Each structure stands twice: as C-alpha cells, then as structure tokens.
PDB file of C-alpha atoms in Angstrom:
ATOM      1  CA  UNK S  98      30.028 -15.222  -5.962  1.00 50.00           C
ATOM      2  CA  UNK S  99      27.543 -12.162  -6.667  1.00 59.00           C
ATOM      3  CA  UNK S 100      26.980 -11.495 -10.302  1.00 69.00           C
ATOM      4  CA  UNK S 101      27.890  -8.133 -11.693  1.00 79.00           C
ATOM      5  CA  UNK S 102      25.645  -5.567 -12.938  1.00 89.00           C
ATOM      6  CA  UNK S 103      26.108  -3.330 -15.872  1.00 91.00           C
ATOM      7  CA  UNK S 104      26.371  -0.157 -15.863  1.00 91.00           C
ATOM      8  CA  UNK S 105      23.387   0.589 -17.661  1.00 94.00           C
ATOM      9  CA  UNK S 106      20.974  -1.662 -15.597  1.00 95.00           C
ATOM     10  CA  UNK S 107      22.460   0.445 -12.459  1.00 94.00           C
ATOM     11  CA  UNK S 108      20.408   3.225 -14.296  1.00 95.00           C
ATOM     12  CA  UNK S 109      17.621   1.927 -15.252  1.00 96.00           C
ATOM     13  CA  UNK S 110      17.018   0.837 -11.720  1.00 96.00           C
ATOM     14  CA  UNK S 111      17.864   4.535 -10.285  1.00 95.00           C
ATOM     15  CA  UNK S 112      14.936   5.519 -12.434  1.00 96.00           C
ATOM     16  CA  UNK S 113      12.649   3.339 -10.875  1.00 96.00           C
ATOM     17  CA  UNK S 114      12.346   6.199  -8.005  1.00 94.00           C
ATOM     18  CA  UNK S 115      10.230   7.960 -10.543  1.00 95.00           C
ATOM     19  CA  UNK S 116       6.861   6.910 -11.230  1.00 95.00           C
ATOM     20  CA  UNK S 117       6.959   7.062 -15.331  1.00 96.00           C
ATOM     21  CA  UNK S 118       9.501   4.597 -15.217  1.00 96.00           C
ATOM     22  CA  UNK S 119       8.062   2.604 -12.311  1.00 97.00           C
ATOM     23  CA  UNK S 120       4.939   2.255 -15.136  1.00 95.00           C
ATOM     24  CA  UNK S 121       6.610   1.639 -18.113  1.00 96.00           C
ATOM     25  CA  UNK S 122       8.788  -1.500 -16.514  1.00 96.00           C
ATOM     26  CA  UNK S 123       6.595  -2.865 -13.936  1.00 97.00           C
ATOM     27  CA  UNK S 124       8.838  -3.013 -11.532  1.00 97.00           C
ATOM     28  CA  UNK S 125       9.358  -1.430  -7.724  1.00 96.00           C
ATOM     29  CA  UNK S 126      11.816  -0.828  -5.043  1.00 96.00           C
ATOM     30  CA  UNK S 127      12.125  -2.565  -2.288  1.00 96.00           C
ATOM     31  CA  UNK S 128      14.800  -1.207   0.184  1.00 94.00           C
ATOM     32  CA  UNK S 129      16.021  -2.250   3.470  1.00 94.00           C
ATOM     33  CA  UNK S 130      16.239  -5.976   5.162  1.00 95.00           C
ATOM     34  CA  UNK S 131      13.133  -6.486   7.112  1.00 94.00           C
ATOM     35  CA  UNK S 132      11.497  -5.062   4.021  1.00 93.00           C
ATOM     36  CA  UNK S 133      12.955  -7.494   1.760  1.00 96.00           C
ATOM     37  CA  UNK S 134      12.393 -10.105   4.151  1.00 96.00           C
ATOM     38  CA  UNK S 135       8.734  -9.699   4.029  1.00 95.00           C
ATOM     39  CA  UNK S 136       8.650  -9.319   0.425  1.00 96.00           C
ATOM     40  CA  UNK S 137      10.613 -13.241   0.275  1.00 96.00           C
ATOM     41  CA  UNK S 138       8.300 -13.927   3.078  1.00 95.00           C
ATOM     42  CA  UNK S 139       5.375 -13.282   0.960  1.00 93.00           C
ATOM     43  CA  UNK S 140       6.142 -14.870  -2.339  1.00 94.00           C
ATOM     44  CA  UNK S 141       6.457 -11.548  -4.375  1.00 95.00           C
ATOM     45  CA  UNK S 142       7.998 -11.598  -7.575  1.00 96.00           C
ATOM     46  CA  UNK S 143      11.909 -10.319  -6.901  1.00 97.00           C
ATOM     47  CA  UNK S 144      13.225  -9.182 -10.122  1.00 98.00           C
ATOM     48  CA  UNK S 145      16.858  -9.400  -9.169  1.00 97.00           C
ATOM     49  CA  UNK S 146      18.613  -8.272  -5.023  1.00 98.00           C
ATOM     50  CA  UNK S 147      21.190  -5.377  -4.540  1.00 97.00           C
ATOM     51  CA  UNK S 148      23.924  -6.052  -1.635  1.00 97.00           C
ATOM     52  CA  UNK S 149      27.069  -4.365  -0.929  1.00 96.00           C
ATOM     53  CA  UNK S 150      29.576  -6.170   0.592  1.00 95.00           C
ATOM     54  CA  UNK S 151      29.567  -4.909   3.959  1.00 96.00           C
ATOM     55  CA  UNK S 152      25.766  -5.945   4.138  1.00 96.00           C
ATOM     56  CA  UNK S 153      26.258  -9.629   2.579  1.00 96.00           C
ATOM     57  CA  UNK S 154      29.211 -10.569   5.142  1.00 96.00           C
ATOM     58  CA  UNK S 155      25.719  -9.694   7.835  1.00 97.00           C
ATOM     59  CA  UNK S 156      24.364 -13.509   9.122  1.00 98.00           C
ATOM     60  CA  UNK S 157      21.207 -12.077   8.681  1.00 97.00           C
ATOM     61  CA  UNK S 158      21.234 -10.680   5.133  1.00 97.00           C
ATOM     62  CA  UNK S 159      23.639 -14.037   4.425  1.00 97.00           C
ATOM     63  CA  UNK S 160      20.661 -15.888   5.582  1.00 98.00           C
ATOM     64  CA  UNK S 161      18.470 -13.783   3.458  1.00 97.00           C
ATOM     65  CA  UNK S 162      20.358 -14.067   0.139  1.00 97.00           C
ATOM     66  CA  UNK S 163      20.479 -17.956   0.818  1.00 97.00           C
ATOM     67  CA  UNK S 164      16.653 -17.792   0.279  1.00 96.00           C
ATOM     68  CA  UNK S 165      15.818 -15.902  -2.951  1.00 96.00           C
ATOM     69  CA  UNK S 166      16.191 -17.517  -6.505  1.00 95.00           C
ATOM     70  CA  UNK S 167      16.721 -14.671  -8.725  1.00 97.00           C
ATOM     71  CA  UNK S 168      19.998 -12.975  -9.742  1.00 96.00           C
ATOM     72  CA  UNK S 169      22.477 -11.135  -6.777  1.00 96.00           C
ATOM     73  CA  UNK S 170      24.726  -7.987  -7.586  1.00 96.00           C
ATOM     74  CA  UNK S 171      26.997  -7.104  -5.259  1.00 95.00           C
ATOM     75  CA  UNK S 172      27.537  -3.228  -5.851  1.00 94.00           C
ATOM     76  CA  UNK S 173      29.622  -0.614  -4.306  1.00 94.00           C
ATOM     77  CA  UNK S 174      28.584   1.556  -1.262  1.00 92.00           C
ATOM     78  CA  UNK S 175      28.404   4.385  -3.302  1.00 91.00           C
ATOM     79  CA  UNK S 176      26.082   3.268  -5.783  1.00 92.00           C
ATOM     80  CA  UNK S 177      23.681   1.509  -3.532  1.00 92.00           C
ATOM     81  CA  UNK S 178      23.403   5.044  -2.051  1.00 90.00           C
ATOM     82  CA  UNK S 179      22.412   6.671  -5.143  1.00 89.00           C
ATOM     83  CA  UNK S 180      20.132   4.270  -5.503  1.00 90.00           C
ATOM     84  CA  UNK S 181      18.556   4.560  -1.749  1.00 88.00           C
ATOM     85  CA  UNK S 182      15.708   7.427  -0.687  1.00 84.00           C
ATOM     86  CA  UNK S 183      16.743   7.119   2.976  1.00 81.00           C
ATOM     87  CA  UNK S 184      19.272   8.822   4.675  1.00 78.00           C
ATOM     88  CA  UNK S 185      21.477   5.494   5.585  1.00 80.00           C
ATOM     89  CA  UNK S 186      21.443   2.499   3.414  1.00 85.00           C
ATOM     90  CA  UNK S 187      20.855  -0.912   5.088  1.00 91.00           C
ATOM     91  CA  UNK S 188      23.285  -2.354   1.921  1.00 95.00           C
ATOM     92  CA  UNK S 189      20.221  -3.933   0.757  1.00 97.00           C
ATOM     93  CA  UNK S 190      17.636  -3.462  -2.064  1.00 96.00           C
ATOM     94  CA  UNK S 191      15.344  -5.426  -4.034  1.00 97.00           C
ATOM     95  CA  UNK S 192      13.636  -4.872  -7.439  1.00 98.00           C
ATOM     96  CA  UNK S 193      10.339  -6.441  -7.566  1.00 98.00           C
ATOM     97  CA  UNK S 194       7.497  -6.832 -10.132  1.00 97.00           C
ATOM     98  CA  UNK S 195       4.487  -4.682  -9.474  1.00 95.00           C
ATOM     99  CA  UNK S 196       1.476  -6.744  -9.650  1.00 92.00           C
ATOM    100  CA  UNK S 197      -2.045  -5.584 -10.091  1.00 95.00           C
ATOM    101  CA  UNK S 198      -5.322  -7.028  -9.185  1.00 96.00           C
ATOM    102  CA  UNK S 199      -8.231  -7.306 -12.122  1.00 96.00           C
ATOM    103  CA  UNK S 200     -11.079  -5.820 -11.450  1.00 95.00           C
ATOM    104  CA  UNK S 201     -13.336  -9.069 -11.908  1.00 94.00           C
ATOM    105  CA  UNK S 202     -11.137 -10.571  -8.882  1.00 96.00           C
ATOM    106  CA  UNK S 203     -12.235  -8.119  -6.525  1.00 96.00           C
ATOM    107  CA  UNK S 204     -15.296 -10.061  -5.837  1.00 94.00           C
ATOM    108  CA  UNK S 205     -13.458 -13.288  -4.686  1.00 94.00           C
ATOM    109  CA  UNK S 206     -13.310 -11.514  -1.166  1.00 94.00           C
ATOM    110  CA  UNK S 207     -15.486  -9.973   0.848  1.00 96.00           C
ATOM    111  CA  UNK S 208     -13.716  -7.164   2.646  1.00 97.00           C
ATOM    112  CA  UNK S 209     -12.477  -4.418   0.036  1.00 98.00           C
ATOM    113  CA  UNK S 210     -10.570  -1.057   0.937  1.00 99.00           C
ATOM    114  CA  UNK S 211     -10.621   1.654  -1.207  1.00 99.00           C
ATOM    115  CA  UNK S 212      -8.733   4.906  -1.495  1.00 99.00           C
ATOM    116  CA  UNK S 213     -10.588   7.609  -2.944  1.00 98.00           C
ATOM    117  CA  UNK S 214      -7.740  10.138  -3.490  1.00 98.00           C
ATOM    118  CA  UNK S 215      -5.526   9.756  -0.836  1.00 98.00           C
ATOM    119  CA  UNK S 216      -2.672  11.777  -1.463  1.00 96.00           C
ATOM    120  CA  UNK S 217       0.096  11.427   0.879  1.00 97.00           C
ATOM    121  CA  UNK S 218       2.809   8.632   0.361  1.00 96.00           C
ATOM    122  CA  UNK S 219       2.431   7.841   4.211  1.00 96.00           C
ATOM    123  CA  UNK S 220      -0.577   7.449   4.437  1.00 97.00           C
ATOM    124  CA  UNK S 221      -1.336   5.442   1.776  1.00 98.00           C
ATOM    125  CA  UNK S 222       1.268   3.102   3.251  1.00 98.00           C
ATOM    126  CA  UNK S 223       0.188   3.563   6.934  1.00 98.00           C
ATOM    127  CA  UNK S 224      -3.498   2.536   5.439  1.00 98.00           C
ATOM    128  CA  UNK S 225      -1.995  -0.542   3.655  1.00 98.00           C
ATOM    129  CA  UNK S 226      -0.262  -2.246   6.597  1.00 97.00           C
ATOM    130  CA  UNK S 227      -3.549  -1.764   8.538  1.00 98.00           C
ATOM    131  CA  UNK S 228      -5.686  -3.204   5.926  1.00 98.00           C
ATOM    132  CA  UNK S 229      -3.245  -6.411   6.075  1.00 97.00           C
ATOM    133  CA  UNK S 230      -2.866  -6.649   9.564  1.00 96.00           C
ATOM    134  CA  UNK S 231      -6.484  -6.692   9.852  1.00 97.00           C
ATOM    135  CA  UNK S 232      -7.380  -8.847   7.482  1.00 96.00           C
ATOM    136  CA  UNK S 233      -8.691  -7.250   4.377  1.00 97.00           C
ATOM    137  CA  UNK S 234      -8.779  -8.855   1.046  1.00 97.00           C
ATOM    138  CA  UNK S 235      -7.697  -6.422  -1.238  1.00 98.00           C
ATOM    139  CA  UNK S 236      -7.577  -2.542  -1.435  1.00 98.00           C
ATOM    140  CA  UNK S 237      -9.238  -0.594  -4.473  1.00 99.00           C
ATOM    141  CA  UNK S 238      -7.023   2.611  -5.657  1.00 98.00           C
ATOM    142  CA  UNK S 239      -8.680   5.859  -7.015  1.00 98.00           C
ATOM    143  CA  UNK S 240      -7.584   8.590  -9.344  1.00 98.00           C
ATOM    144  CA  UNK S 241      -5.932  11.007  -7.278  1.00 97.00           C
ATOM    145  CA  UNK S 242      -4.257   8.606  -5.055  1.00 98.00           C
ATOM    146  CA  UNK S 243      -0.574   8.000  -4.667  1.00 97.00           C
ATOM    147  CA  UNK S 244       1.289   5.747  -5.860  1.00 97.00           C
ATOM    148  CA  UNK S 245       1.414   2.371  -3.959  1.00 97.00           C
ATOM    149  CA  UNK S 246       4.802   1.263  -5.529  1.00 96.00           C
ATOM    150  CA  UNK S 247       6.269   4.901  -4.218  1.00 95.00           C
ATOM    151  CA  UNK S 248       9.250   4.082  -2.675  1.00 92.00           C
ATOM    152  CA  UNK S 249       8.052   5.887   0.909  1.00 93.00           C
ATOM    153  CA  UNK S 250       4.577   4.002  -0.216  1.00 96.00           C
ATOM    154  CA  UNK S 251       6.383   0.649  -0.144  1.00 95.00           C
ATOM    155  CA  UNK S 252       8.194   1.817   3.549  1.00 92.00           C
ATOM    156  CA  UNK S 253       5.569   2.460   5.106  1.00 94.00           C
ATOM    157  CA  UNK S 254       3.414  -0.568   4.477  1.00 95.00           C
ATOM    158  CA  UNK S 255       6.192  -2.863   6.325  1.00 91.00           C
ATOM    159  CA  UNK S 256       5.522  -5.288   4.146  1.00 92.00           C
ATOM    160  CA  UNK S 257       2.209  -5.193   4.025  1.00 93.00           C
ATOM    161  CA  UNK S 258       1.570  -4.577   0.618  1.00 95.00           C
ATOM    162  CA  UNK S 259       2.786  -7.936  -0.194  1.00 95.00           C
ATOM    163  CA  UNK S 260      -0.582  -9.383   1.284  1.00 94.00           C
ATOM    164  CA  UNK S 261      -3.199  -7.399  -0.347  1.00 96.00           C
ATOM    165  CA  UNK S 262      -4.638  -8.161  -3.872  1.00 96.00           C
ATOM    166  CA  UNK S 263      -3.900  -4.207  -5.122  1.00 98.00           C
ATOM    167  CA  UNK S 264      -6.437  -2.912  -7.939  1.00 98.00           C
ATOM    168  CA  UNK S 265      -6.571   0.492  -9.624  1.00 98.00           C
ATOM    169  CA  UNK S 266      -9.006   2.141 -11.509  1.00 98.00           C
ATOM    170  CA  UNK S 267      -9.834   5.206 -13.453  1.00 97.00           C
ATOM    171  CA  UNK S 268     -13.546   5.000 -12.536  1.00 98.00           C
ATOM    172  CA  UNK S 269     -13.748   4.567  -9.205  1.00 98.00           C
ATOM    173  CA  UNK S 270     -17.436   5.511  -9.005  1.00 98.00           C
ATOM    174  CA  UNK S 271     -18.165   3.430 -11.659  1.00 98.00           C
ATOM    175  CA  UNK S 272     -16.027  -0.169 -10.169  1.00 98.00           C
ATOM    176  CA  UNK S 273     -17.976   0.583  -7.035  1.00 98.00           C
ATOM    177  CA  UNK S 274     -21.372   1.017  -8.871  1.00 98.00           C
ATOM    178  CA  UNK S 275     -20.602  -2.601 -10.179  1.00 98.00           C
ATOM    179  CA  UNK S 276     -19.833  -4.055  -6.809  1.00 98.00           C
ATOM    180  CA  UNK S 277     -23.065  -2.542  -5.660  1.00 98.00           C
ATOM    181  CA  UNK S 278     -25.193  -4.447  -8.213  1.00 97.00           C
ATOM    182  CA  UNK S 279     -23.564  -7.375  -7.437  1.00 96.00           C
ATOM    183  CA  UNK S 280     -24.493  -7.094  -4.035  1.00 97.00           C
ATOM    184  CA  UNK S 281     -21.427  -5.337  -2.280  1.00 98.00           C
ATOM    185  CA  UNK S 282     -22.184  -3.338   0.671  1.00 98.00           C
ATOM    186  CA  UNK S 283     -20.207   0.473  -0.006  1.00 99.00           C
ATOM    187  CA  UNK S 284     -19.590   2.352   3.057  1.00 98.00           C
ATOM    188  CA  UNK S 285     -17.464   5.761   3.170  1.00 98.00           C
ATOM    189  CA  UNK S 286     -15.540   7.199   5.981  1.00 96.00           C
ATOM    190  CA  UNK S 287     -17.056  10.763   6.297  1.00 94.00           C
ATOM    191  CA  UNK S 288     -17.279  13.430   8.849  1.00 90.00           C
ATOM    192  CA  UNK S 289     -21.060  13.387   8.914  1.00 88.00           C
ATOM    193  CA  UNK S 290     -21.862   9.849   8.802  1.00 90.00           C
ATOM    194  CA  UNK S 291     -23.469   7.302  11.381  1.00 90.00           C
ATOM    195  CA  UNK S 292     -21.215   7.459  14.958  1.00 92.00           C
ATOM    196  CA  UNK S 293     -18.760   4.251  13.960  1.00 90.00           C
ATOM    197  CA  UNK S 294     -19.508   3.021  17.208  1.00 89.00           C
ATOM    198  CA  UNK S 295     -23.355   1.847  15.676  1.00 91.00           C
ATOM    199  CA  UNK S 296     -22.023   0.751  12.586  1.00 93.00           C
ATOM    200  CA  UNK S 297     -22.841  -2.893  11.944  1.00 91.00           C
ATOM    201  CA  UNK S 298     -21.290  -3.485   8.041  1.00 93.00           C
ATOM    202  CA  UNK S 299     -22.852  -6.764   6.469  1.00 92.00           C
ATOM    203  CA  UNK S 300     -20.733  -8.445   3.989  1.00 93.00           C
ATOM    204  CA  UNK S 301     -18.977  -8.587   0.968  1.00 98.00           C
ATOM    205  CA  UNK S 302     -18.470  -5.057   2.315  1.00 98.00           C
ATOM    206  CA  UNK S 303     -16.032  -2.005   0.677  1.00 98.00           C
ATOM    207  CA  UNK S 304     -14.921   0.537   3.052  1.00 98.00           C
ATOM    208  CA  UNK S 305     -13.913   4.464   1.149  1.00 99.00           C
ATOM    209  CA  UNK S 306     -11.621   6.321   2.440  1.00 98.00           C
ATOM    210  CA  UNK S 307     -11.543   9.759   0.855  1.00 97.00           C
ATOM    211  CA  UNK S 308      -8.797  12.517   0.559  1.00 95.00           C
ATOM    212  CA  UNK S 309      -7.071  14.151   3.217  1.00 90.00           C
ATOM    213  CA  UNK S 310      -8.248  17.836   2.259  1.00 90.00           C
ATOM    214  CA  UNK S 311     -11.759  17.219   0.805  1.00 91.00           C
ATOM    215  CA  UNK S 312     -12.812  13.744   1.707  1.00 94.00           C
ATOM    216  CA  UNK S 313     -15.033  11.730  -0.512  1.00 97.00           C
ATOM    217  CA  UNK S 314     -15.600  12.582  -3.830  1.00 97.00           C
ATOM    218  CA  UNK S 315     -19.390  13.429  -4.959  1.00 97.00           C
ATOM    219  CA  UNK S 316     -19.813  11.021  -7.080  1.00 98.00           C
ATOM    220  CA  UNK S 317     -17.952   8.089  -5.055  1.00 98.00           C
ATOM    221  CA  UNK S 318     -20.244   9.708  -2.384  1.00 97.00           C
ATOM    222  CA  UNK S 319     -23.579   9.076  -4.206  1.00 98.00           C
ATOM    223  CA  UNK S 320     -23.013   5.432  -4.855  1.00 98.00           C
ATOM    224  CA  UNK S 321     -22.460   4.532  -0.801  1.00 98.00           C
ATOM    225  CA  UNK S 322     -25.245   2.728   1.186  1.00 97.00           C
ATOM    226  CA  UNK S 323     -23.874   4.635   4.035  1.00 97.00           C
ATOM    227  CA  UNK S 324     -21.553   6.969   5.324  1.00 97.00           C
ATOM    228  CA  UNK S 325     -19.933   6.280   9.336  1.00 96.00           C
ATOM    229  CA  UNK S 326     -17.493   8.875  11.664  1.00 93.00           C
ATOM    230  CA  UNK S 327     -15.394   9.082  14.012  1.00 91.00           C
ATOM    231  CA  UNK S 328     -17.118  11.190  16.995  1.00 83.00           C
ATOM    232  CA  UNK S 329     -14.460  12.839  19.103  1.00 78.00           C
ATOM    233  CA  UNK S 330     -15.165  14.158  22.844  1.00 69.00           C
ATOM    234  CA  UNK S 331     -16.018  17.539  21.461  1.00 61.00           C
ATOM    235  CA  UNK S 332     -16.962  16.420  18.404  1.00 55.00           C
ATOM    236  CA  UNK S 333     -13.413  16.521  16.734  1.00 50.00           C
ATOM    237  CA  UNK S 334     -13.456  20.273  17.378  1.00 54.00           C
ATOM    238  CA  UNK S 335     -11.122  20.536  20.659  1.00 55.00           C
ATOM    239  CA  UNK S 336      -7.988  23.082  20.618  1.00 57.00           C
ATOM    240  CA  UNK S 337      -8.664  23.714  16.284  1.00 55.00           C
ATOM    241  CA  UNK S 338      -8.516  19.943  15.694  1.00 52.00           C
ATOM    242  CA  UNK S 339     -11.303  19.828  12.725  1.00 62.00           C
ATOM    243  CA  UNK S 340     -10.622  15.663  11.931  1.00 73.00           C
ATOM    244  CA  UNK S 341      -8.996  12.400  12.118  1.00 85.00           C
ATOM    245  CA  UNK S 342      -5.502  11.925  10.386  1.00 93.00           C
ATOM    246  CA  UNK S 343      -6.976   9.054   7.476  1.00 96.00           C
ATOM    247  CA  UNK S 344      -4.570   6.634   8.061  1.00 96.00           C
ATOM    248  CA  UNK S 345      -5.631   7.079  11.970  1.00 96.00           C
ATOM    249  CA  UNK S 346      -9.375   6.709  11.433  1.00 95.00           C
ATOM    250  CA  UNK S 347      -9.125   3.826   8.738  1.00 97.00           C
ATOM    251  CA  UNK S 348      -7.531   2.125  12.053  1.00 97.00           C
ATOM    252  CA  UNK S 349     -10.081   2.897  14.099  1.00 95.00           C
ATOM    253  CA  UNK S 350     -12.562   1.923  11.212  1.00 96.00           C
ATOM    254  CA  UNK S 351     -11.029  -1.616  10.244  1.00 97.00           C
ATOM    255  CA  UNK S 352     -11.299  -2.253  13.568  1.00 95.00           C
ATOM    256  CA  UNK S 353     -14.618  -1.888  14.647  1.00 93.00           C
ATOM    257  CA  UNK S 354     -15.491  -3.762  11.435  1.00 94.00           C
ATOM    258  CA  UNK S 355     -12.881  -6.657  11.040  1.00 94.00           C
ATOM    259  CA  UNK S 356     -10.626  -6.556  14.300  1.00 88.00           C
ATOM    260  CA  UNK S 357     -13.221  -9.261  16.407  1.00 68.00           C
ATOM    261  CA  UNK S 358     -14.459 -10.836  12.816  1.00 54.00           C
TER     262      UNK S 358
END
C-alpha cells in the first residue's frame, strides 16, 4: 500500500522546478523510469518516489519500487502532470538530494571537467553523460553555468550525473589556480589552441570548457597551461559554420584524452 502525500508536500515538490527552491531544500527531480532507475542504480540519495497507479501496476516500475527504501506516494494522473516538464508523464518521479563535491576532494582524481559558463540546460547535460561515460572523475561548475539539478539538466545526463563527484564554485579562476599549484595540468577547449589531434594531456589533468557565445573567460584563460581545437576541413568555416556545438567538441575532446586511457 503507497503512502499518501499531503497536500502541501505536493507543493513544495512542484516548486522544486524552480531553482530558488531547488537551493533552499537540497533536493532535485528526477522524472521518468530509466531515469530513476539509474539514479537507484547509482546509490543516490532518493528523498521519497512519485507513482500513479497506472505506472505501479507496470512489471517494470513494480520491479523498480520493490528496490528503493524510502517513502512511495501513489498520486493521481493529474497531479503527477503538474508536477512533470515533459509533454507525457511516464507515472514516475523521484525527489532526490542534491549532493555537492568539496573543493579539497577534487584532487582525489585525476581527470576533472569543468564548465566555464555553459549556459544551455542541454548541454550541460549532454557534457555530463559524456564525462561519465568516459570516465571522468568529477566535473567543476563555473559562475554562469546552468544549473546541473535543472530538470532538462538532469534529462539529459541519462543518468549520468549520478556518477560524477559535482563541485561548484564562485571562483573558478581561482579553484583552478589552486589545482595548478598543486600540480594539476589545466587545459581549455578554445578555437585557437593546439590541433586536438597533437594534444598529449599528462595527468591529474582539468579540461575547460567555456561558454557557448564567448568561450573561455579571460581570466580562466590566463591560468591554462594550454589551450587545444577542434580543426575542421575548412577550418570550421564551411557553409557559415564558425564552431563546434560544446557538448559536441567536449566529445570529441574526452575522447582523444580518456577514450583509449
């Protein structure tokens, strides 16, 4: 039998879609099966599970209920869709505690990502799931970067995000500038950098990925060791196309520096 939820805690979770409230409780969405899945999968810290009816009497949701250990609230249709950012509900949602990495924790790895105000939800995501897949320890967020507990954020790292050590900072030149002393390599992704395909990174090593309009910041800029590119046939300059999406060349990037490591 599914415990009920109160009205009132049906509200405070519908203002979890904005990121004041996401900050003040700690907590995150976490909508749709295979994304709860991964988030069970990974050991994150589930707050309490959403399921309507219709979803619960699913094996595969059955199966996935059977596994969590925190309160389940069966709620209508209608509310679950008030609660959802996607045009049809899977029946399914999960709140979870957002978790953040100390600084001083960074160093326990030795391959760092870091987003250097990367503004779109997707990409942030996109960037996320790539960093897992390929291995990365942790990824460093920047001022000016969105939210990694956005709901879209959280969607498009298919459950990703739940194997990455996540830190934030305020002074992102001035975290890296401590990693450098303490003998971190910092490269940046940047137009005019050395041609990826001669880039040998040593290790601990922090790759930057900058914004999608301006790139890397000057300052982030002047703390690097190096900067590497993409090169493109025509030099990235065929039919108006000036760059790289930055999701699309952090792929290419973690690649060529972790994908045969």
């Amino acid at each position: 039998m599914a415990d009920t939820l109160t009205a009132r805690r049906l509200k405070e979770i519908a203002a979890l879609h904005q990121k004041k409230y996401r900050e003040r409780r700690g907590e995150v969405l976490v909508e749709g099966v295979r994304a709860v899945e991964a988030a069970v999968e990974a050991g994150a810290p589930l707050v309490e599970v959403l399921v309507t009816a219709s979803a619960r009497a699913e094996a595969r949701v059955a199966a996935l209920l059977a596994r969590v250990e925190v309160p389940v609230y069966e709620v209508a249709g209608r509310d679950l869709e008030r609660l959802s950012d996607v045009r049809t509900s899977q029946g399914v949602l999960a709140v979870v505690r957002a978790a953040w990495l100390p600084e001083h924790a960074l160093t326990t790895g030795t391959a760092l990502v870091v987003l250097d105000g990367v503004q779109d939800p997707g990409n942030v995501g996109t960037i996320l799931r790539t960093a897992a897949w390929f291995g990365a320890d942790a990824v460093l967020v920047g001022p000016g970067t969105a939210d990694v507990y956005n709901p879209k954020t959280v969607r498009a790292t298919m459950g990703g995000l739940w194997d990455l050590g996540i830190a934030r900072t305020d002074d992102l030149p001035g975290v890296l500038e401590r990693l450098r002393t303490s003998g971190w390599h910092l490269y940046g992704a940047d137009l005019e950098g050395e041609p990826a395909r001669r880039w040998q990174p040593a290790r601990p090593a922090a790759l930057v990925l900058g914004s999608e309009a301006h790139g890397l910041s000057p300052a982030v800029r002047a703390v690097l060791h190096a900067r590497v590119s993409i090169r493109g046939r025509t030099s990235g300059r065929r039919r108006g196309v000036e760059s790289l999406n930055v999701a699309t060349a952090a792929g290419i990037l973690l690649h060529a520096w972790l994908g045969s490591a």
